[in-house]
């Protein structure tokens, strides 16, 4: 049962549906898209959408690399191409070529973050796939992330919890995914790239509900500040309820865009 705080988060207009009412709509969209995709007649349209969605997914992750002022335009273009290539490789590694699936190509275990970090940061990050060895905190905040000595055991426990076989309802699974996201970001296991790895992992966790990897904030204009605020709420005040609402809304938005662009009967 959601509280009014979660049902009507501050960023949604007063006339918008409650967050919990999006869950049955997500299920309806999911079923309709699967039926649409199963018809060979729709193959070309589906492929066109997947190509579009893959680029949208990459754009969300494809933050501008940090360049030195002395670098020339060719170097900047080269690093941008490397970043784009890395993200494509990471997507294919986790979700496959088609980008349309409810089954991952990889085991969802504590080894996956290191592999993803190595793929995303190849030729861009120092020490790819290696946990940080010093304390760190969000820029401008006194809040400290997990002590580096605790990272390995912490992540083992986080993945063990998410992989524990229990019968979860739909809303319970969003609770679980939100908790996982929050705990992983608190661990902040790498020097950089933690947000990108965390979003990849949550997209993987939710793939059965979303069919395609979910774009958490690029699906709707001006969502990035909200995303940052709900993360701050979770980290500083221990309240991840708004983060859960944000994730549910993003899943709904991604599927609704798919339905609208493909003109899927629902």
mmCIF file of N, CA and C in Angstrom, residues 138 182 225-243:
data_model
loop_
_atom_site.group_PDB
_atom_site.id
_atom_site.type_symbol
_atom_site.label_atom_id
_atom_site.label_comp_id
_atom_site.label_asym_id
_atom_site.label_seq_id
_atom_site.Cartn_x
_atom_site.Cartn_y
_atom_site.Cartn_z
ATOM 1 N N UNK A 138 29.566 12.655 -2.130
ATOM 2 C CA UNK A 138 29.018 13.458 -3.231
ATOM 3 C C UNK A 138 29.556 14.882 -3.163
ATOM 4 N N UNK A 182 19.331 1.823 -4.452
ATOM 5 C CA UNK A 182 19.760 2.691 -3.363
ATOM 6 C C UNK A 182 21.016 2.134 -2.687
ATOM 7 N N UNK A 225 16.779 16.609 -13.133
ATOM 8 C CA UNK A 225 16.821 17.214 -11.796
ATOM 9 C C UNK A 225 15.977 16.446 -10.776
ATOM 10 N N UNK A 226 14.841 15.906 -11.224
ATOM 11 C CA UNK A 226 14.000 15.116 -10.321
ATOM 12 C C UNK A 226 14.741 13.852 -9.907
ATOM 13 N N UNK A 227 15.366 13.209 -10.877
ATOM 14 C CA UNK A 227 16.156 12.001 -10.604
ATOM 15 C C UNK A 227 17.222 12.284 -9.543
ATOM 16 N N UNK A 228 17.950 13.381 -9.697
ATOM 17 C CA UNK A 228 18.999 13.726 -8.741
ATOM 18 C C UNK A 228 18.413 14.023 -7.366
ATOM 19 N N UNK A 229 17.236 14.653 -7.340
ATOM 20 C CA UNK A 229 16.624 14.982 -6.053
ATOM 21 C C UNK A 229 16.156 13.739 -5.308
ATOM 22 N N UNK A 230 15.540 12.794 -6.016
ATOM 23 C CA UNK A 230 15.053 11.591 -5.323
ATOM 24 C C UNK A 230 16.228 10.746 -4.831
ATOM 25 N N UNK A 231 17.357 10.795 -5.535
ATOM 26 C CA UNK A 231 18.551 10.108 -5.037
ATOM 27 C C UNK A 231 19.077 10.785 -3.778
ATOM 28 N N UNK A 232 19.063 12.116 -3.778
ATOM 29 C CA UNK A 232 19.496 12.854 -2.593
ATOM 30 C C UNK A 232 18.591 12.536 -1.408
ATOM 31 N N UNK A 233 17.295 12.459 -1.650
ATOM 32 C CA UNK A 233 16.332 12.117 -0.596
ATOM 33 C C UNK A 233 16.653 10.744 -0.006
ATOM 34 N N UNK A 234 17.010 9.810 -0.874
ATOM 35 C CA UNK A 234 17.324 8.455 -0.416
ATOM 36 C C UNK A 234 18.632 8.423 0.373
ATOM 37 N N UNK A 235 19.651 9.114 -0.107
ATOM 38 C CA UNK A 235 20.970 9.043 0.521
ATOM 39 C C UNK A 235 21.049 9.843 1.818
ATOM 40 N N UNK A 236 20.504 11.046 1.814
ATOM 41 C CA UNK A 236 20.656 11.922 2.977
ATOM 42 C C UNK A 236 19.641 11.632 4.071
ATOM 43 N N UNK A 237 18.432 11.224 3.671
ATOM 44 C CA UNK A 237 17.362 11.068 4.657
ATOM 45 C C UNK A 237 16.863 9.635 4.784
ATOM 46 N N UNK A 238 17.463 8.728 4.029
ATOM 47 C CA UNK A 238 17.088 7.320 4.144
ATOM 48 C C UNK A 238 15.695 7.014 3.651
ATOM 49 N N UNK A 239 15.154 7.871 2.783
ATOM 50 C CA UNK A 239 13.793 7.666 2.279
ATOM 51 C C UNK A 239 13.847 7.417 0.772
ATOM 52 N N UNK A 240 13.654 6.154 0.367
ATOM 53 C CA UNK A 240 13.717 5.846 -1.066
ATOM 54 C C UNK A 240 12.337 5.681 -1.696
ATOM 55 N N UNK A 241 11.299 6.156 -0.999
ATOM 56 C CA UNK A 241 9.933 5.995 -1.527
ATOM 57 C C UNK A 241 9.712 6.810 -2.802
ATOM 58 N N UNK A 242 10.268 8.014 -2.828
ATOM 59 C CA UNK A 242 10.129 8.822 -4.044
ATOM 60 C C UNK A 242 10.925 8.218 -5.196
ATOM 61 N N UNK A 243 12.039 7.594 -4.876
ATOM 62 C CA UNK A 243 12.825 6.907 -5.905
ATOM 63 C C UNK A 243 12.011 5.777 -6.522
#
